[in-house]
mmCIF file of C-alpha atoms and ligand atoms in Angstrom:
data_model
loop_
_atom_site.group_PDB
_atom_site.id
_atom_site.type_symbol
_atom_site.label_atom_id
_atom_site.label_comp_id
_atom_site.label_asym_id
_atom_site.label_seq_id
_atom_site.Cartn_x
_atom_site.Cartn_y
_atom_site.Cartn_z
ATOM 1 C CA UNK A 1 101.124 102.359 94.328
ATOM 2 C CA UNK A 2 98.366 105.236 94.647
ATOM 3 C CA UNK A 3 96.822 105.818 98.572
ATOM 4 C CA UNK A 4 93.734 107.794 99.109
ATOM 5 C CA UNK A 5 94.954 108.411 102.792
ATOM 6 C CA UNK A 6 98.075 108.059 103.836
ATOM 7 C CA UNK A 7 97.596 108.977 107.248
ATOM 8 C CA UNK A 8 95.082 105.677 107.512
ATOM 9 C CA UNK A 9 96.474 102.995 105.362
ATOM 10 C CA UNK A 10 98.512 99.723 106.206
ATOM 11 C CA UNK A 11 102.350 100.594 107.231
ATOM 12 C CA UNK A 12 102.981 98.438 104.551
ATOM 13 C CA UNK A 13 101.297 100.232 101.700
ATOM 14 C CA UNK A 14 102.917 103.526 103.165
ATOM 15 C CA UNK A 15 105.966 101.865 102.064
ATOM 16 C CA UNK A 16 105.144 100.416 99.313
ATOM 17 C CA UNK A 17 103.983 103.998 97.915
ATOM 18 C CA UNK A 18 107.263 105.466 98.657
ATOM 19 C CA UNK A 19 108.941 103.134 96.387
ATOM 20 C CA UNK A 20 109.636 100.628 99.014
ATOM 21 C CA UNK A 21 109.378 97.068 97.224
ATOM 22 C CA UNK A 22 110.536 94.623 100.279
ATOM 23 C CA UNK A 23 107.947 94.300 102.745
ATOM 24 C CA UNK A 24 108.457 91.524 104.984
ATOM 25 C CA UNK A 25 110.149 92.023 108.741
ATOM 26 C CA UNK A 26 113.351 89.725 108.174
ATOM 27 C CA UNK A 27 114.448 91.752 104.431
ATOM 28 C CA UNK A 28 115.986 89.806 101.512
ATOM 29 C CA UNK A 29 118.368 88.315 103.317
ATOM 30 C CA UNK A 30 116.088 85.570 105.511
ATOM 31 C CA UNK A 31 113.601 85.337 102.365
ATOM 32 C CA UNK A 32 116.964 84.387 100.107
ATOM 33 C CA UNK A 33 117.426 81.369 103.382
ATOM 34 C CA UNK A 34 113.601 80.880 103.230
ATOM 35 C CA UNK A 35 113.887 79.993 99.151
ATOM 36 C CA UNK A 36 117.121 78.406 99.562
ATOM 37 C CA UNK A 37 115.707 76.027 102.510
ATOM 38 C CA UNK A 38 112.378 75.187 99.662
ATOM 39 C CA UNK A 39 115.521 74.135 97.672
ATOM 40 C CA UNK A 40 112.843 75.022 94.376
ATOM 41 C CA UNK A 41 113.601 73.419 91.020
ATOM 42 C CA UNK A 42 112.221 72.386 87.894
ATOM 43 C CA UNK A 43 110.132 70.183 89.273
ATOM 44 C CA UNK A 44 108.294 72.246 91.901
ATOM 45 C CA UNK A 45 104.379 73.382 91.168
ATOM 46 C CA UNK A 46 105.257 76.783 93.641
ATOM 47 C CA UNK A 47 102.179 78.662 95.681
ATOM 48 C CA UNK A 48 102.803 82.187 97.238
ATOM 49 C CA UNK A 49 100.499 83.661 99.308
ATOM 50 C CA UNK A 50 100.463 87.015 99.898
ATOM 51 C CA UNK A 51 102.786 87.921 96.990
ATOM 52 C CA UNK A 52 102.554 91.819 97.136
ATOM 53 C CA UNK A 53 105.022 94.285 94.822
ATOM 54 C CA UNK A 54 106.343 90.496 93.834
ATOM 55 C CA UNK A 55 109.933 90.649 94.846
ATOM 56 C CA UNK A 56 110.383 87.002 96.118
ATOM 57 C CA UNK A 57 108.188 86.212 93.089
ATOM 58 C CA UNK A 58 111.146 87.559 91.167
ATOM 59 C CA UNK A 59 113.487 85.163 92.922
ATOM 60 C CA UNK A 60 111.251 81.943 92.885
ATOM 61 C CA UNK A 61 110.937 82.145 89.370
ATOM 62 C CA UNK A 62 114.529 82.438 88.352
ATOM 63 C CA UNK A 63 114.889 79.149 89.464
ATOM 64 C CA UNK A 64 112.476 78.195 87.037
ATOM 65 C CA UNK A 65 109.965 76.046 88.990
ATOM 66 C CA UNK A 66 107.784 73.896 86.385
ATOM 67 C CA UNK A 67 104.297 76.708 87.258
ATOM 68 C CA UNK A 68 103.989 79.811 90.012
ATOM 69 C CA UNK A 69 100.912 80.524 91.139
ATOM 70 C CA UNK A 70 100.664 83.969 93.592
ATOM 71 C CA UNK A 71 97.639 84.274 95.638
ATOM 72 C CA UNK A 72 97.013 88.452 96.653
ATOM 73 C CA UNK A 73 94.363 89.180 98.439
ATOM 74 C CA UNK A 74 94.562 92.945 96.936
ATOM 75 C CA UNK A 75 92.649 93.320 93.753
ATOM 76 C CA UNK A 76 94.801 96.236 92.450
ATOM 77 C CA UNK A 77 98.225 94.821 93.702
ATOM 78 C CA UNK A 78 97.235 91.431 92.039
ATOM 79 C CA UNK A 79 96.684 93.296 88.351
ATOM 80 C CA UNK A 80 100.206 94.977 88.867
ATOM 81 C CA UNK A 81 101.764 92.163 89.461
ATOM 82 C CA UNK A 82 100.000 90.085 86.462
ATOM 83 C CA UNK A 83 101.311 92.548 84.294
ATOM 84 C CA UNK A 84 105.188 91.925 85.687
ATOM 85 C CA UNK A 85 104.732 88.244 85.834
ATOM 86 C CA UNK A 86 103.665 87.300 82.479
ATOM 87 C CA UNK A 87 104.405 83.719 81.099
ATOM 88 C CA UNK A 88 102.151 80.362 80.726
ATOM 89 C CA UNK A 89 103.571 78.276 83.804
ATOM 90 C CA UNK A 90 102.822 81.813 85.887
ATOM 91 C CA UNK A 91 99.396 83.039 87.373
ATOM 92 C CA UNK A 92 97.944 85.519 89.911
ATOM 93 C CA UNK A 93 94.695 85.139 91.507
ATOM 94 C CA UNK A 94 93.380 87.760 93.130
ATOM 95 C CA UNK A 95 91.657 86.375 96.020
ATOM 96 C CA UNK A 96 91.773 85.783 99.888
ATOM 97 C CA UNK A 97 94.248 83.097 100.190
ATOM 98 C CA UNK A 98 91.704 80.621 102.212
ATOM 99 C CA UNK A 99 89.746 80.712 99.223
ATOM 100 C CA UNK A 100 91.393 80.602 95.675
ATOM 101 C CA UNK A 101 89.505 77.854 94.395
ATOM 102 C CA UNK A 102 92.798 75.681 93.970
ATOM 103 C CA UNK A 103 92.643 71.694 94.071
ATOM 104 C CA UNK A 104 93.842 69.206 96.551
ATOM 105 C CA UNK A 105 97.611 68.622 96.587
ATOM 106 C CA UNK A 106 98.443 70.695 93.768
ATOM 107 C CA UNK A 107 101.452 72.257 94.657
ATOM 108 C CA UNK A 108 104.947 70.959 96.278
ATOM 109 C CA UNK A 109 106.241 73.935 97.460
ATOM 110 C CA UNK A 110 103.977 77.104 99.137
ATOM 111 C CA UNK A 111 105.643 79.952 101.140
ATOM 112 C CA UNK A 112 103.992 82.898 102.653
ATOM 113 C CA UNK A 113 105.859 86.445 103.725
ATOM 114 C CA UNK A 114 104.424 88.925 106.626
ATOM 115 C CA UNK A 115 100.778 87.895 106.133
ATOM 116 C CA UNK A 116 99.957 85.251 108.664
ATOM 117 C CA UNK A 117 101.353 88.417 111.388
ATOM 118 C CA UNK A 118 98.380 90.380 110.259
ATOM 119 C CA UNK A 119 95.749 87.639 110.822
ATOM 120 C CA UNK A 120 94.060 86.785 114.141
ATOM 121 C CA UNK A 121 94.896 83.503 115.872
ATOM 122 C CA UNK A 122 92.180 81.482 113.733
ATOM 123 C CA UNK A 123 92.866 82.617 111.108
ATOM 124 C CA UNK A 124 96.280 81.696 110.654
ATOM 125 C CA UNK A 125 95.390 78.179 111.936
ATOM 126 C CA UNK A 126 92.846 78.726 108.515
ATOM 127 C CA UNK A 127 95.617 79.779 106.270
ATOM 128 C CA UNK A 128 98.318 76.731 107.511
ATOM 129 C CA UNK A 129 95.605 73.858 106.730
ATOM 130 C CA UNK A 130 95.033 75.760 103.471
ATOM 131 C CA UNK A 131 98.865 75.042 103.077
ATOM 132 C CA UNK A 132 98.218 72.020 103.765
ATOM 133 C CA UNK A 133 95.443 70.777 102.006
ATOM 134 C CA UNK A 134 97.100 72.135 98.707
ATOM 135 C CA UNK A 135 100.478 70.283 99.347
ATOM 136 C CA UNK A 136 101.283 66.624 98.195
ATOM 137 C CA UNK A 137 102.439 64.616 100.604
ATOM 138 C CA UNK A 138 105.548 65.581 101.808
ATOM 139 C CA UNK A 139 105.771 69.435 100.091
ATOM 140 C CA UNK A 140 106.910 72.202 102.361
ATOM 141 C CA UNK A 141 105.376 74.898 103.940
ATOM 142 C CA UNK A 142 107.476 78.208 104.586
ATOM 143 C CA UNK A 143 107.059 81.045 106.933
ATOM 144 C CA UNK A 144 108.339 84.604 107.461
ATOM 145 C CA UNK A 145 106.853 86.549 110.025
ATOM 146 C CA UNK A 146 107.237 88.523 113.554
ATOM 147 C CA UNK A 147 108.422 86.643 116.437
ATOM 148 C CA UNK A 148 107.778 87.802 119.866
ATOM 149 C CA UNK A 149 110.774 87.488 122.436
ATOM 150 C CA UNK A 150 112.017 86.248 124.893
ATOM 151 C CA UNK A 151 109.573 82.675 124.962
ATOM 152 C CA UNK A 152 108.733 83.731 128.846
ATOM 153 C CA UNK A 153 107.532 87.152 127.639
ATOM 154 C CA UNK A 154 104.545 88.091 129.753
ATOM 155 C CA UNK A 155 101.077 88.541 128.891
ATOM 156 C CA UNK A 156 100.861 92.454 129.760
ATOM 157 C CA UNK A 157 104.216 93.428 127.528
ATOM 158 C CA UNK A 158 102.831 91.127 124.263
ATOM 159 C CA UNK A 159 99.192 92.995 124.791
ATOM 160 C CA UNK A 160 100.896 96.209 124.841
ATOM 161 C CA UNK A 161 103.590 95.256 121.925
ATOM 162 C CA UNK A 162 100.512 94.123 119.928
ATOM 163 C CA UNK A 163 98.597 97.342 120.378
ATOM 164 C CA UNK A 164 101.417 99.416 120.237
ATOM 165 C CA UNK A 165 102.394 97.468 116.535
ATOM 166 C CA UNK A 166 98.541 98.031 115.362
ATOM 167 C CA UNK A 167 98.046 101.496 116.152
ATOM 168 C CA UNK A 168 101.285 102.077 114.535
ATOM 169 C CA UNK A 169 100.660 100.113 111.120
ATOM 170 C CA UNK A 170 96.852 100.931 111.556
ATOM 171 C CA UNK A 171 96.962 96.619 111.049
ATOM 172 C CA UNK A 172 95.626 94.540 113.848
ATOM 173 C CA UNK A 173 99.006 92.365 113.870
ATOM 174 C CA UNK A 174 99.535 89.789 116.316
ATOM 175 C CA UNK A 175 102.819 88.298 116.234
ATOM 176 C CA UNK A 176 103.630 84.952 118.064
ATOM 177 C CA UNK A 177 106.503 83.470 120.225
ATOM 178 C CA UNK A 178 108.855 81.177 118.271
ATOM 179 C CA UNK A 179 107.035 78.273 120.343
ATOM 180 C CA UNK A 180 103.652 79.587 119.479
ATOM 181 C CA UNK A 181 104.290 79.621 115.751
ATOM 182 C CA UNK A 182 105.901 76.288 116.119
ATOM 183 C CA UNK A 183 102.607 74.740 117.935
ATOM 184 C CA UNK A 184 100.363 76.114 115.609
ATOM 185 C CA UNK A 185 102.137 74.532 112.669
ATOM 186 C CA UNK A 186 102.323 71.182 114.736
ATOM 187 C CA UNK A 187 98.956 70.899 115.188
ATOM 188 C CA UNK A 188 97.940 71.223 111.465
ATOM 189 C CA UNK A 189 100.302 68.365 111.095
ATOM 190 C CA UNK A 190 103.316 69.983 109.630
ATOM 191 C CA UNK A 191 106.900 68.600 110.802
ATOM 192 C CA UNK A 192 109.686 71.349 110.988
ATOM 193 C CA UNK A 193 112.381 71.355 109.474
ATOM 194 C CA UNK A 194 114.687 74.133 109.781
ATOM 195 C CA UNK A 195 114.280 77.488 111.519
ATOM 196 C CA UNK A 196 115.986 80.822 111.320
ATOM 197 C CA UNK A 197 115.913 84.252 112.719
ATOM 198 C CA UNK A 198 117.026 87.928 111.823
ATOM 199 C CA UNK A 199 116.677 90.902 113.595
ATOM 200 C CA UNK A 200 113.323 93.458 113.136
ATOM 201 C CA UNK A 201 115.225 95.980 111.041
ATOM 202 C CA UNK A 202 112.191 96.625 108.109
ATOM 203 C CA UNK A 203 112.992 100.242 108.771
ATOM 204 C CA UNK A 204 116.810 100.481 109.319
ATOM 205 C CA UNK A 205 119.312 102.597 106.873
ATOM 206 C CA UNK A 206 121.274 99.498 106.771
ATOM 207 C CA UNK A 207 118.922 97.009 105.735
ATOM 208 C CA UNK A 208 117.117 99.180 103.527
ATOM 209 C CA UNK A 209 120.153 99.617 101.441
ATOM 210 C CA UNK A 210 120.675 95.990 101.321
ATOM 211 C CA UNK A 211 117.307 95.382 100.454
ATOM 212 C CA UNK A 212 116.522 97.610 97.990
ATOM 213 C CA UNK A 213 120.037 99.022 96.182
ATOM 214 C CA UNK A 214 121.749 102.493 96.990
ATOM 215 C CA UNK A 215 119.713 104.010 93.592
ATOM 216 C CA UNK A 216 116.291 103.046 95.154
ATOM 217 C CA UNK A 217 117.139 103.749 98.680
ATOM 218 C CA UNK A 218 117.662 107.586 97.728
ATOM 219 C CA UNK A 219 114.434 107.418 95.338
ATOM 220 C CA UNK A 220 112.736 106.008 98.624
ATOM 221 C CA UNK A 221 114.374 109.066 100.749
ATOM 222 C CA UNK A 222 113.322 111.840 98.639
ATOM 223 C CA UNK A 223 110.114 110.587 98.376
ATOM 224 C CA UNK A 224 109.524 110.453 102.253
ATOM 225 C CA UNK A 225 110.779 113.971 102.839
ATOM 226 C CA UNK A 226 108.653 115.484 99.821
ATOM 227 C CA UNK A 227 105.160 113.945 101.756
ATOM 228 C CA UNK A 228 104.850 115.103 105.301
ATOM 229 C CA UNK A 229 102.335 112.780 106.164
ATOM 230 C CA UNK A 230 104.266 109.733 105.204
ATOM 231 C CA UNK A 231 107.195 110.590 107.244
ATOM 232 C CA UNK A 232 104.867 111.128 110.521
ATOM 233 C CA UNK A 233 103.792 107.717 109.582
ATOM 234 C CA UNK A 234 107.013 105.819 109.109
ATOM 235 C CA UNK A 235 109.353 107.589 111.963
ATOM 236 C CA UNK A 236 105.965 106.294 114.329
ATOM 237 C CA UNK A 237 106.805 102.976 113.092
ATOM 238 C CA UNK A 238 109.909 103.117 113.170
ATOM 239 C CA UNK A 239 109.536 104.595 117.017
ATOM 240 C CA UNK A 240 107.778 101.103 117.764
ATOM 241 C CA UNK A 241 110.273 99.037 116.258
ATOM 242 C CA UNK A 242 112.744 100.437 118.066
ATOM 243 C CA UNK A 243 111.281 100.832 121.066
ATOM 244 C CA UNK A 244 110.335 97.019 121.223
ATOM 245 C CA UNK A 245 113.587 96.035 118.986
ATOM 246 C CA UNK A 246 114.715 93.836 122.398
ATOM 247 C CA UNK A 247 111.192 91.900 122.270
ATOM 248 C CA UNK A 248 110.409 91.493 118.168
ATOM 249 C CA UNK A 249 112.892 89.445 115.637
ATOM 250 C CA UNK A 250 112.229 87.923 112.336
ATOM 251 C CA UNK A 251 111.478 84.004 112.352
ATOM 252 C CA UNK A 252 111.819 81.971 109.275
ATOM 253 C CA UNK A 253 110.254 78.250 109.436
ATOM 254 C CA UNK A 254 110.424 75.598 106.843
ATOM 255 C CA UNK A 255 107.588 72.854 107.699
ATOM 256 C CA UNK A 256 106.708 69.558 106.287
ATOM 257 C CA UNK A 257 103.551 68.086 105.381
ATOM 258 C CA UNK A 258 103.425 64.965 107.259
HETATM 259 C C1 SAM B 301 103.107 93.135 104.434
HETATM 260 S S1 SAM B 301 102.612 92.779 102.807
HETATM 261 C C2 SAM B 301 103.792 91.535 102.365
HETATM 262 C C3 SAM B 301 103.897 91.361 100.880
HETATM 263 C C4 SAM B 301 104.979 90.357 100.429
HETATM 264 N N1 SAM B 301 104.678 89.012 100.901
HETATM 265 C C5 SAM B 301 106.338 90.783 100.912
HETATM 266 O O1 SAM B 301 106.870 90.117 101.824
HETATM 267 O O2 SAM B 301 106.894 91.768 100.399
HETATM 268 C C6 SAM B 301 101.153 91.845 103.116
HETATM 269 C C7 SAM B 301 100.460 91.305 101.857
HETATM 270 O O3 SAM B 301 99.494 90.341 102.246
HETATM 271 C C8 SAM B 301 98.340 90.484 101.431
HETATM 272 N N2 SAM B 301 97.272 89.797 102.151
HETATM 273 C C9 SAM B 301 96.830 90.059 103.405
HETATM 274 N N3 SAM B 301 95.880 89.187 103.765
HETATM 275 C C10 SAM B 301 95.742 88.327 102.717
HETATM 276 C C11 SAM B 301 94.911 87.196 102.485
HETATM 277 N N4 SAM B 301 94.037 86.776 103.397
HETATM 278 N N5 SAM B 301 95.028 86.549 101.302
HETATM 279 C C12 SAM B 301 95.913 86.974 100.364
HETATM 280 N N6 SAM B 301 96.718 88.035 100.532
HETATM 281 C C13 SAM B 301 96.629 88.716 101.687
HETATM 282 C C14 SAM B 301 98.239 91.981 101.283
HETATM 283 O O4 SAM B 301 97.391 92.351 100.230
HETATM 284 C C15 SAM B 301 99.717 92.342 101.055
HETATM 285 O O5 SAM B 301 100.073 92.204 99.700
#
């Protein structure tokens, strides 16, 4: 993945240039719950949104769901990732995920990793009747995202935690309390079904070796130390995370279209 500016771009694609292929705040682990919860078989016409480098893409499709369709809302991303995913029952459109073009209850499954975060209030709202609208009756919706916490947090610390979060992934990312994400799905008529959490630990030794293998982990390392301005721009990432570790988790939801 080739940045013109390091020092300016999403935290995400900062990562993803360094060889970091797991971008979403609860690692493998909650997306291997998150597919296991969508229970996807043979039968399953399966939407992603927001599929970036592809690595749960990897995972849906060895369960060989009867089509995958990835929605990216990055042009370049999205022709990378038609190249790895290459079969008939597969597609990637590059487009913003509110407006792929897709028909009415086409799909049973659709999931969606650390993308609704990054939109503003409405637009997620958008994005969830989107879901919707594209689901047969009875399909599931699934969520990974940031959770804000405890419930009672108060107004001042989330303002601060959000601008903190943006200035630091140069993303305006508002994340939600595990009631507020469970509201917003309620009231574009989704019924939940399961929910789980993980800690915030994107940027952790620990979870980056689980997530991405021992080989890749030290591929990852070099590559941080050999570009200066990548590091300055991680380790202030990782200062937020940590710094707010007590008030941020990962939530998982699983949702029914009702
Ligand atoms: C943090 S990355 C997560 C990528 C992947 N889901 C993962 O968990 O590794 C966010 C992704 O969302 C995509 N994205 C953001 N807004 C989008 C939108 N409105 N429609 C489609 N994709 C979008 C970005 O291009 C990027 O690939």
């Amino acid at each position: 993945m080739k940045i013109k500016d390091l020092s300016k771009a999403p935290g995400h694609w900062v990562l993803a240039s360094m060889g970091k292929r797991v971008l979403r705040p609860g690692g493998v682990e909650l997306t291997t719950k998150l597919i296991d919860a969508l229970n996807i078989n043979k039968n399953d016409h399966v939407i992603e949104f927001a599929p970036g480098l592809g690595a749960t893409a990897k995972i849906t499709l060895a369960k060989h769901p009867k089509s995958y369709t990835g929605i990216e809302g990055d042009e370049q991303v999205a022709g990378k990732l038609r190249k790895k995913i290459n079969a008939n029952h597969c597609k990637i459109i590059a487009s913003d995920a509110v407006e792929s073009g897709l028909s009415d209850e086409c799909a049973s499954k659709i999931y969606g990793e650390a993308v609704l975060t990054m939109l503003a209030d409405h637009r997620k709202s958008e994005l969830m009747r989107e879901a919707r609208r594209m689901l047969c009756k009875g399909g599931l919706y699934a969520i990974h995202e940031i959770e804000l916490c405890p419930e009672n947090i108060s107004s001042e610390e989330k303002a601060k935690i959000q601008k903190d979060l943006a200035r630091a992934i140069r993303v305006n990312a508002r994340p939600l309390t595990r009631t507020e994400w469970i509201n917003l799905l309620e009231s574009e008529n989704f019924k939940i079904k399961c929910i789980e959490n993980n800690p915030m630990h994107l940027l952790k030794t620990t979870r980056i070796l689980s997530d991405e293998g021992l080989i890749r982990t030290l591929k990852i390392g070099f590559n941080i130390f050999s570009h200066p301005v990548a590091l300055k721009r991680i380790l202030e990432m990782r200062s937020v995370f940590n710094r707010y570790a007590n008030h941020m988790q990962s939530i998982m939801i699983v949702a029914e279209k009702q």
